Coordinates of N, CA and C and ligand atoms in Angstrom, one line a residue:
X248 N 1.2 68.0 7.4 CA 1.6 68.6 6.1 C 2.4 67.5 5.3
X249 N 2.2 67.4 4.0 CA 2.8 66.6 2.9 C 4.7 66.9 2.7
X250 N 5.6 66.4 3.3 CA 6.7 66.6 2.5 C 6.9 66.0 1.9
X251 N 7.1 66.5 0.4 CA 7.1 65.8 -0.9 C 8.9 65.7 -0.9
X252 N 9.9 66.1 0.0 CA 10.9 66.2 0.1 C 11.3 64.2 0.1
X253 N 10.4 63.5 1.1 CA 11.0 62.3 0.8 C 9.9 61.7 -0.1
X254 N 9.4 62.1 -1.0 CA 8.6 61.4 -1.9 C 9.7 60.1 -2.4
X255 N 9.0 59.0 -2.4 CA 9.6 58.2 -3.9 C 8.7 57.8 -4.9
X256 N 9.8 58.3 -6.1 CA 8.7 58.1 -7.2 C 8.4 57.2 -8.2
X257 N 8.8 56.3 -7.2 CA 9.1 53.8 -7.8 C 7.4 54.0 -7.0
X258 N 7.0 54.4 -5.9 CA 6.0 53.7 -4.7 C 5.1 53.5 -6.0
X259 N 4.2 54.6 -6.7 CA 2.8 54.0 -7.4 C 3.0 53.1 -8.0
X260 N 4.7 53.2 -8.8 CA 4.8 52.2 -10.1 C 4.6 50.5 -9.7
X261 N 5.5 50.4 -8.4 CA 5.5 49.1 -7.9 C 3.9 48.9 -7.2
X262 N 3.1 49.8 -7.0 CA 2.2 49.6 -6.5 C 1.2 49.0 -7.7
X263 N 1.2 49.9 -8.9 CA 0.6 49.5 -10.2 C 1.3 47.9 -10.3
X264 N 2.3 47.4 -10.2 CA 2.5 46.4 -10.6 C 2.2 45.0 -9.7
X265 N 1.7 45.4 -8.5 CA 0.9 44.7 -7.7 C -0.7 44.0 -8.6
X266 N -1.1 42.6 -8.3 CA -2.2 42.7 -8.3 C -3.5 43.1 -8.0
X267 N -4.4 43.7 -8.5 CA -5.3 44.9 -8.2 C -5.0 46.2 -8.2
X268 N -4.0 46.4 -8.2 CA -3.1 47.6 -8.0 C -3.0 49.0 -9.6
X269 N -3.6 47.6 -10.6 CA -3.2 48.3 -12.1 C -4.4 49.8 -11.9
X270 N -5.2 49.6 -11.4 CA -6.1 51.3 -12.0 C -5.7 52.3 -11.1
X271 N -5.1 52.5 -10.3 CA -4.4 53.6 -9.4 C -4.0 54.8 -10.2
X272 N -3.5 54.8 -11.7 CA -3.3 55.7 -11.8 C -4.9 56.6 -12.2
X273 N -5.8 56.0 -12.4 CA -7.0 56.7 -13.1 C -7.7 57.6 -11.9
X274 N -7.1 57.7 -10.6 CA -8.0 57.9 -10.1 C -7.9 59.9 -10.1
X275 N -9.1 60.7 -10.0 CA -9.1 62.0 -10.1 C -9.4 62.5 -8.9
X276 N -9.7 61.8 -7.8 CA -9.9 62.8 -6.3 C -10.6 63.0 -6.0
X277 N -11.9 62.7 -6.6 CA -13.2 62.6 -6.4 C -13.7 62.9 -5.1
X278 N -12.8 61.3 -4.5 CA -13.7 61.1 -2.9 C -15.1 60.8 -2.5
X279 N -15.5 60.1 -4.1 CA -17.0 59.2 -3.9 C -16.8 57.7 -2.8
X280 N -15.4 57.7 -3.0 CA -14.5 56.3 -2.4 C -15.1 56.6 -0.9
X281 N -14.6 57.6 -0.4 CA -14.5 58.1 0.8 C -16.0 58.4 1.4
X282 N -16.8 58.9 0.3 CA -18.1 59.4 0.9 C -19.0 57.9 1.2
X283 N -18.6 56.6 0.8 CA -19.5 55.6 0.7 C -19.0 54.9 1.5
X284 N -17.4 55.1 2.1 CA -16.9 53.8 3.2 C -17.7 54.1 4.0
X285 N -17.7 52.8 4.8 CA -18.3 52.6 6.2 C -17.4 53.0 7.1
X286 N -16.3 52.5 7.1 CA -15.5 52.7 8.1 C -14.7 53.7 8.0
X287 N -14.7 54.6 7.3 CA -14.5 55.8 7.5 C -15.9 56.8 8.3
X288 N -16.7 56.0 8.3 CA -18.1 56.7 8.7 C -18.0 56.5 10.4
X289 N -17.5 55.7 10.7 CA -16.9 55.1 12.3 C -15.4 55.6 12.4
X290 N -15.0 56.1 11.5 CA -13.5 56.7 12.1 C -13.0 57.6 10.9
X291 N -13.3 58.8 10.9 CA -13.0 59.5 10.1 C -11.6 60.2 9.5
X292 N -10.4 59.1 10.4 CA -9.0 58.8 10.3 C -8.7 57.7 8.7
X293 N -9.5 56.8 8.8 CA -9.6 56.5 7.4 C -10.3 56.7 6.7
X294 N -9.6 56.8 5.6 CA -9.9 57.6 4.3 C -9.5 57.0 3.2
X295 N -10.2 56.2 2.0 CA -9.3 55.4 0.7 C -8.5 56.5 -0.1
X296 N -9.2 57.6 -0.3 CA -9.1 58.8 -1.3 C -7.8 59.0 -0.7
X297 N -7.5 59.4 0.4 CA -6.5 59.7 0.8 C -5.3 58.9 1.0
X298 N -5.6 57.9 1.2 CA -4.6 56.5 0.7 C -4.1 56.7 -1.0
X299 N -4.3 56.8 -1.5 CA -4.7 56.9 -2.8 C -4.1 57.6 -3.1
X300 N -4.1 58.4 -2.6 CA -3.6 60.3 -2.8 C -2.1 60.2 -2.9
X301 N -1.9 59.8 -1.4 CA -0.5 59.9 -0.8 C 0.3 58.6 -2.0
X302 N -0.1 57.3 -1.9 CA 0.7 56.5 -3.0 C 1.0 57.4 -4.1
X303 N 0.1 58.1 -4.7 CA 0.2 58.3 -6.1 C 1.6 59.5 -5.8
X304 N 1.5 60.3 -5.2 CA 2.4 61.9 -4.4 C 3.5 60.9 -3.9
X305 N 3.8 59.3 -3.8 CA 5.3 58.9 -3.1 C 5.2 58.6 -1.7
X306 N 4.3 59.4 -1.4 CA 4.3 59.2 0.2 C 4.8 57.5 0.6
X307 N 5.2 57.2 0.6 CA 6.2 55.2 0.7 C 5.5 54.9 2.3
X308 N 6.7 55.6 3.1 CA 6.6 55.7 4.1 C 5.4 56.1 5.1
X309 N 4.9 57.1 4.9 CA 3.4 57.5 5.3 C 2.2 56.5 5.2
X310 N 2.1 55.9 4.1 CA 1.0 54.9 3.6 C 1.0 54.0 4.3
X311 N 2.5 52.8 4.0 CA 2.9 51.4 4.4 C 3.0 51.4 6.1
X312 N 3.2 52.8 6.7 CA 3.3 52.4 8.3 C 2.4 52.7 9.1
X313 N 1.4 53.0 8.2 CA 0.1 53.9 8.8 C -1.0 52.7 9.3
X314 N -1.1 52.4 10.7 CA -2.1 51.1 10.5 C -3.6 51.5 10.5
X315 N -3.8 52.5 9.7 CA -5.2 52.8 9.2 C -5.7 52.0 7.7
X316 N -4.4 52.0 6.8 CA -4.1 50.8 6.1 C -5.1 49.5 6.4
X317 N -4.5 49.3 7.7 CA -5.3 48.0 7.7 C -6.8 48.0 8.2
X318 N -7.8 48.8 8.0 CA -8.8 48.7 8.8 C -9.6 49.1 7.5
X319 N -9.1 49.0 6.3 CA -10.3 48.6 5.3 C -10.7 47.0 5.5
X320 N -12.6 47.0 5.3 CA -13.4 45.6 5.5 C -13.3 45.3 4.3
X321 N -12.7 45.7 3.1 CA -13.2 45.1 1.7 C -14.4 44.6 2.0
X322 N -15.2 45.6 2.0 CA -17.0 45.7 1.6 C -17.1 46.1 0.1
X323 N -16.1 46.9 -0.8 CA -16.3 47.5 -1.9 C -17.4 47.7 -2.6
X324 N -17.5 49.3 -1.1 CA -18.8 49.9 -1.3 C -18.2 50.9 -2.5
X325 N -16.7 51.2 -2.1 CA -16.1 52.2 -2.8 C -15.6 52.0 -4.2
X326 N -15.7 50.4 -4.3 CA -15.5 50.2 -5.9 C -16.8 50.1 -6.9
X327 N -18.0 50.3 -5.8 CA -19.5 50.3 -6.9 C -19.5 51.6 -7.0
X328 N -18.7 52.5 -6.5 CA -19.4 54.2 -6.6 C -18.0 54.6 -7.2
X329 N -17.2 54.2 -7.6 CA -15.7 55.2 -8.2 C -16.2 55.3 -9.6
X330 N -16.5 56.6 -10.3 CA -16.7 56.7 -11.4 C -15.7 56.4 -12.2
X331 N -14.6 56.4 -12.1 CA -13.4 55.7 -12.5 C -13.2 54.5 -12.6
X332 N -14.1 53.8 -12.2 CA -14.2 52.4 -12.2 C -13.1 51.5 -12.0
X333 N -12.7 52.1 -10.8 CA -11.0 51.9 -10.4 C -11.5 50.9 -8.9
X334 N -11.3 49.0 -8.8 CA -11.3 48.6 -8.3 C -10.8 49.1 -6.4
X335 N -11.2 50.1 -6.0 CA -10.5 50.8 -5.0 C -9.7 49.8 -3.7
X336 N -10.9 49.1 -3.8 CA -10.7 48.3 -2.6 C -9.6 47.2 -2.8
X337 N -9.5 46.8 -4.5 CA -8.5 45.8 -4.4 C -7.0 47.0 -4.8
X338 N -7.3 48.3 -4.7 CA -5.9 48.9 -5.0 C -5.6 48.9 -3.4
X339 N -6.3 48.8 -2.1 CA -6.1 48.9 -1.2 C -5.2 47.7 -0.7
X340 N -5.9 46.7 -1.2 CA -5.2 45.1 -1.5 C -3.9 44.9 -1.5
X341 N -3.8 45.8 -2.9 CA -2.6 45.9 -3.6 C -1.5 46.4 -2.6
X342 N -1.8 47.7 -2.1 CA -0.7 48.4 -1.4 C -0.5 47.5 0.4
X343 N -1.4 46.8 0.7 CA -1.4 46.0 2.0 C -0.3 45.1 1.3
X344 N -0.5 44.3 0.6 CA 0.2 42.8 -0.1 C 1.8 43.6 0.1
X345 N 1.9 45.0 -0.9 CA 3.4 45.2 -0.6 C 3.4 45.9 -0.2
X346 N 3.1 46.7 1.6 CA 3.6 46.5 2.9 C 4.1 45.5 3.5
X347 N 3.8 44.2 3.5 CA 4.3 43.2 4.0 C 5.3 43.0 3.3
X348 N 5.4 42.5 1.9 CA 6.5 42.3 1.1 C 7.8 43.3 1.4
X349 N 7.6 44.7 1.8 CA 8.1 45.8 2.2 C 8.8 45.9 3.9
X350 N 8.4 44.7 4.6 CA 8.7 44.9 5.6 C 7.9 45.3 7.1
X351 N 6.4 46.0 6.3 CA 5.7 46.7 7.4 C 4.6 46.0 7.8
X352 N 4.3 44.5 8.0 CA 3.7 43.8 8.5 C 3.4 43.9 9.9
X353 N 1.9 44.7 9.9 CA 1.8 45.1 11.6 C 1.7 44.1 12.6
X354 N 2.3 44.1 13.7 CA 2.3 42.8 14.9 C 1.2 42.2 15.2
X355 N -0.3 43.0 15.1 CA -1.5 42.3 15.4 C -1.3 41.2 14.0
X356 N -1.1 41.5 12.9 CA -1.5 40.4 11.5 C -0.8 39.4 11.7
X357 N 0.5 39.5 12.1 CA 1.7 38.4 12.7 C 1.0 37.2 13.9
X358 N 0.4 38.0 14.6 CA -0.4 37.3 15.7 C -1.5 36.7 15.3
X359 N -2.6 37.1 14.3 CA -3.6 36.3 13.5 C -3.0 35.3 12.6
X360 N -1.7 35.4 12.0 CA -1.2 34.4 11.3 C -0.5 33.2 11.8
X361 N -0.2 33.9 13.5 CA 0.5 32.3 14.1 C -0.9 31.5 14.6
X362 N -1.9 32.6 15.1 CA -3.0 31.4 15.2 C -3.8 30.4 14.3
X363 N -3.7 31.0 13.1 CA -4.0 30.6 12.0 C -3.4 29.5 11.4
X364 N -1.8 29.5 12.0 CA -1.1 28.5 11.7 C -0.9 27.2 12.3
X365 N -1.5 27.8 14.3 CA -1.4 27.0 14.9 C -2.5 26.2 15.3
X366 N -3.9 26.5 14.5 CA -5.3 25.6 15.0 C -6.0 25.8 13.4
X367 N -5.4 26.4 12.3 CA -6.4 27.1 11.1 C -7.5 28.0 11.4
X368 N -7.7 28.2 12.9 CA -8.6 29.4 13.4 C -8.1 30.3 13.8
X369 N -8.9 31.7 14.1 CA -8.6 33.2 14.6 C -9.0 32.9 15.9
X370 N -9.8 31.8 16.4 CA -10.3 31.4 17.8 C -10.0 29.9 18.1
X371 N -9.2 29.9 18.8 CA -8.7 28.4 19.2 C -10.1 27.4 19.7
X372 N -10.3 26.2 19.4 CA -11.7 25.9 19.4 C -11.2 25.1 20.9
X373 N -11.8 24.8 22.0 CA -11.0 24.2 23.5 C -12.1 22.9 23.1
X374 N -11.9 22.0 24.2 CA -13.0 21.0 24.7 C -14.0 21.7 25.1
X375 N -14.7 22.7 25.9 CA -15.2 23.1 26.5 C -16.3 23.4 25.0
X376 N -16.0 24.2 24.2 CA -16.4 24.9 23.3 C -17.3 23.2 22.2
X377 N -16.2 22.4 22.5 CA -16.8 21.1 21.7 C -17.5 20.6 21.9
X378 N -17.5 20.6 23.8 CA -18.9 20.2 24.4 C -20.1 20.5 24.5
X379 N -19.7 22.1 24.4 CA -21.5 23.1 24.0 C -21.9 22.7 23.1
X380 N -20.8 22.4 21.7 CA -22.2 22.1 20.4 C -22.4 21.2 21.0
X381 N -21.8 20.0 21.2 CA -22.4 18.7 21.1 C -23.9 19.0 22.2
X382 N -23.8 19.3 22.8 CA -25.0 19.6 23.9 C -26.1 20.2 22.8
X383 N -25.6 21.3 22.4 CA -26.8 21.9 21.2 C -27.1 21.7 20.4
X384 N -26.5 20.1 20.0 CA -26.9 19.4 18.8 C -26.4 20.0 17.3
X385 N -25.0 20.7 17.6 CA -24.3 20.9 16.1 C -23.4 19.9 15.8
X386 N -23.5 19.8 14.5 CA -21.8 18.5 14.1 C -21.2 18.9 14.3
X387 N -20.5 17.4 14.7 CA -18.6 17.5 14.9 C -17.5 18.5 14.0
X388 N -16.9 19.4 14.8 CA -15.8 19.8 14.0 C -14.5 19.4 14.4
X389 N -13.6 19.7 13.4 CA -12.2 19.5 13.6 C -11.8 20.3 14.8
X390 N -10.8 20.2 15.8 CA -10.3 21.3 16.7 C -9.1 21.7 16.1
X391 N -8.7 21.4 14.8 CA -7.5 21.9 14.1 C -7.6 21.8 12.3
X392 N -7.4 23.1 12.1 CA -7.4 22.6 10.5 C -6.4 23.0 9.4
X393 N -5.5 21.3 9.8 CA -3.9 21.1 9.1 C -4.1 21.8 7.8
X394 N -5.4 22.2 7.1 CA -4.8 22.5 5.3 C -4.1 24.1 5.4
X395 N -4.7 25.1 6.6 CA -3.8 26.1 6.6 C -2.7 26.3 7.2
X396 N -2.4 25.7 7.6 CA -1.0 25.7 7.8 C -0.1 25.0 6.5
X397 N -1.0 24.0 5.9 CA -0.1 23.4 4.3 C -0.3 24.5 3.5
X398 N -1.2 25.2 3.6 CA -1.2 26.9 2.7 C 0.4 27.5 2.7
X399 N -0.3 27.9 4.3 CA 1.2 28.6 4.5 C 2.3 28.2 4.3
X400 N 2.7 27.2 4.4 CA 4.2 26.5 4.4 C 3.9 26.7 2.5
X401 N 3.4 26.4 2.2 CA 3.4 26.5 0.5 C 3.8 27.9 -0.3
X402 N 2.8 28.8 0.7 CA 2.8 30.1 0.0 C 4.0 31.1 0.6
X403 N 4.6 29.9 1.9 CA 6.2 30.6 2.3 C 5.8 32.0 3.3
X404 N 4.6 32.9 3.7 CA 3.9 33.5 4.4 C 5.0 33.8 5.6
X405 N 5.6 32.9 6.2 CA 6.3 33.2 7.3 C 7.7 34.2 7.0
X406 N 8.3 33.4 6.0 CA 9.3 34.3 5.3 C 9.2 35.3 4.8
X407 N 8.2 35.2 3.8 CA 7.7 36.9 3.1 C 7.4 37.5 4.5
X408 N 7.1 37.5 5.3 CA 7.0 38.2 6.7 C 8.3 38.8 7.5
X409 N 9.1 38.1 7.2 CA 10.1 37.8 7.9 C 11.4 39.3 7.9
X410 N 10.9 39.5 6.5 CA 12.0 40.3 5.4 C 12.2 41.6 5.8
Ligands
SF4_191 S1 -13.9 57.3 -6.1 FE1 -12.3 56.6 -7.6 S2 -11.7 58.5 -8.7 FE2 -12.8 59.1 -6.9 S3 -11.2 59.5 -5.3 FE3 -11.9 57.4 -5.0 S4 -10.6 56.1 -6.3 FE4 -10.3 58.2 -6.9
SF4_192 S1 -13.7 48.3 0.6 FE1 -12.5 49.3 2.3 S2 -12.1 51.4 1.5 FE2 -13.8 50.5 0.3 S3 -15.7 51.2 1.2 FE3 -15.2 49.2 2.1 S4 -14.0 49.6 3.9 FE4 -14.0 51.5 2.8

């Protein structure tokens, strides 16, 4: 059940003022969003319509802690079918971007971001792994790639995390 008791009613505004975030208010509840995800079609716990729902209603808290949040693919199957022509998937963007800015940065994304920081991969590449291409005749790759981590350090990621 919805208690609108701790609604806040800053959540859409700041959400609108997120990038991608601006068409949130157009949306009508359709649920074409919802009928076309995929991954709601594999877990019927997520739901954009209903993300959507709850931001617009205040829901702050419900939305930003919910790690169903994170299990949109940005396929934006749901932004070709919203007759509202309301970028869905990048309003989804939008409200992930300030979860973290917000503090609710889930521990798995923290753990993708140190690997990320510590090889520029999601898979640490070993010798072992360098030796199969070479065996199967693929080119040389780097076993580390310094530009993301100069991302990071640039775009401050660790701090905005931190908060
Ligand atoms: S398809 Fe568009 S208008 Fe319909 S519920 Fe989803 S976001 Fe809202
Ligand atoms: S972009 Fe996200 S919310 Fe939209 S259809 Fe794809 S997985 Fe679902």
């Amino acid at each position: 059940m919805i208690d609108l008791k701790n609604a806040d009613i800053n959540f859409k505004w700041n959400i609108i003022k997120q990038e991608g975030g601006e068409g949130l208010l157009k949306c009508f509840g359709c649920s074409d969003c919802s009928a076309s995800c995929p991954v709601r079609y594999l877990d019927d716990r997520y739901n954009p319509r209903k993300i959507i729902r709850l931001t617009l209603l205040g829901m702050k808290n419900e939305v930003l802690s919910s790690p169903f949040l994170w299990l949109c693919a940005h396929c934006h199957a749901c932004t070709e079918r919203c007759p509202q022509g309301i970028r869905v998937a990048e309003v989804i963007n939008a409200i992930k971007n300030y979860a973290v800015k917000s503090g609710y940065c889930p521990e798995g994304l923290k753990v993708q971001l140190n690997l990320l920081n510590n090889s520029g991969r999601l898979y640490e590449l070993e010798d072992f792994d360098l030796r199969k291409r070479q065996r199967m005749g693929l080119p040389e790759i780097a076993k580390k790639i310094a530009d993301v981590a100069r991302i990071f350090q640039s775009t401050k990621i660790f701090e905005r995390i931190a908060k």
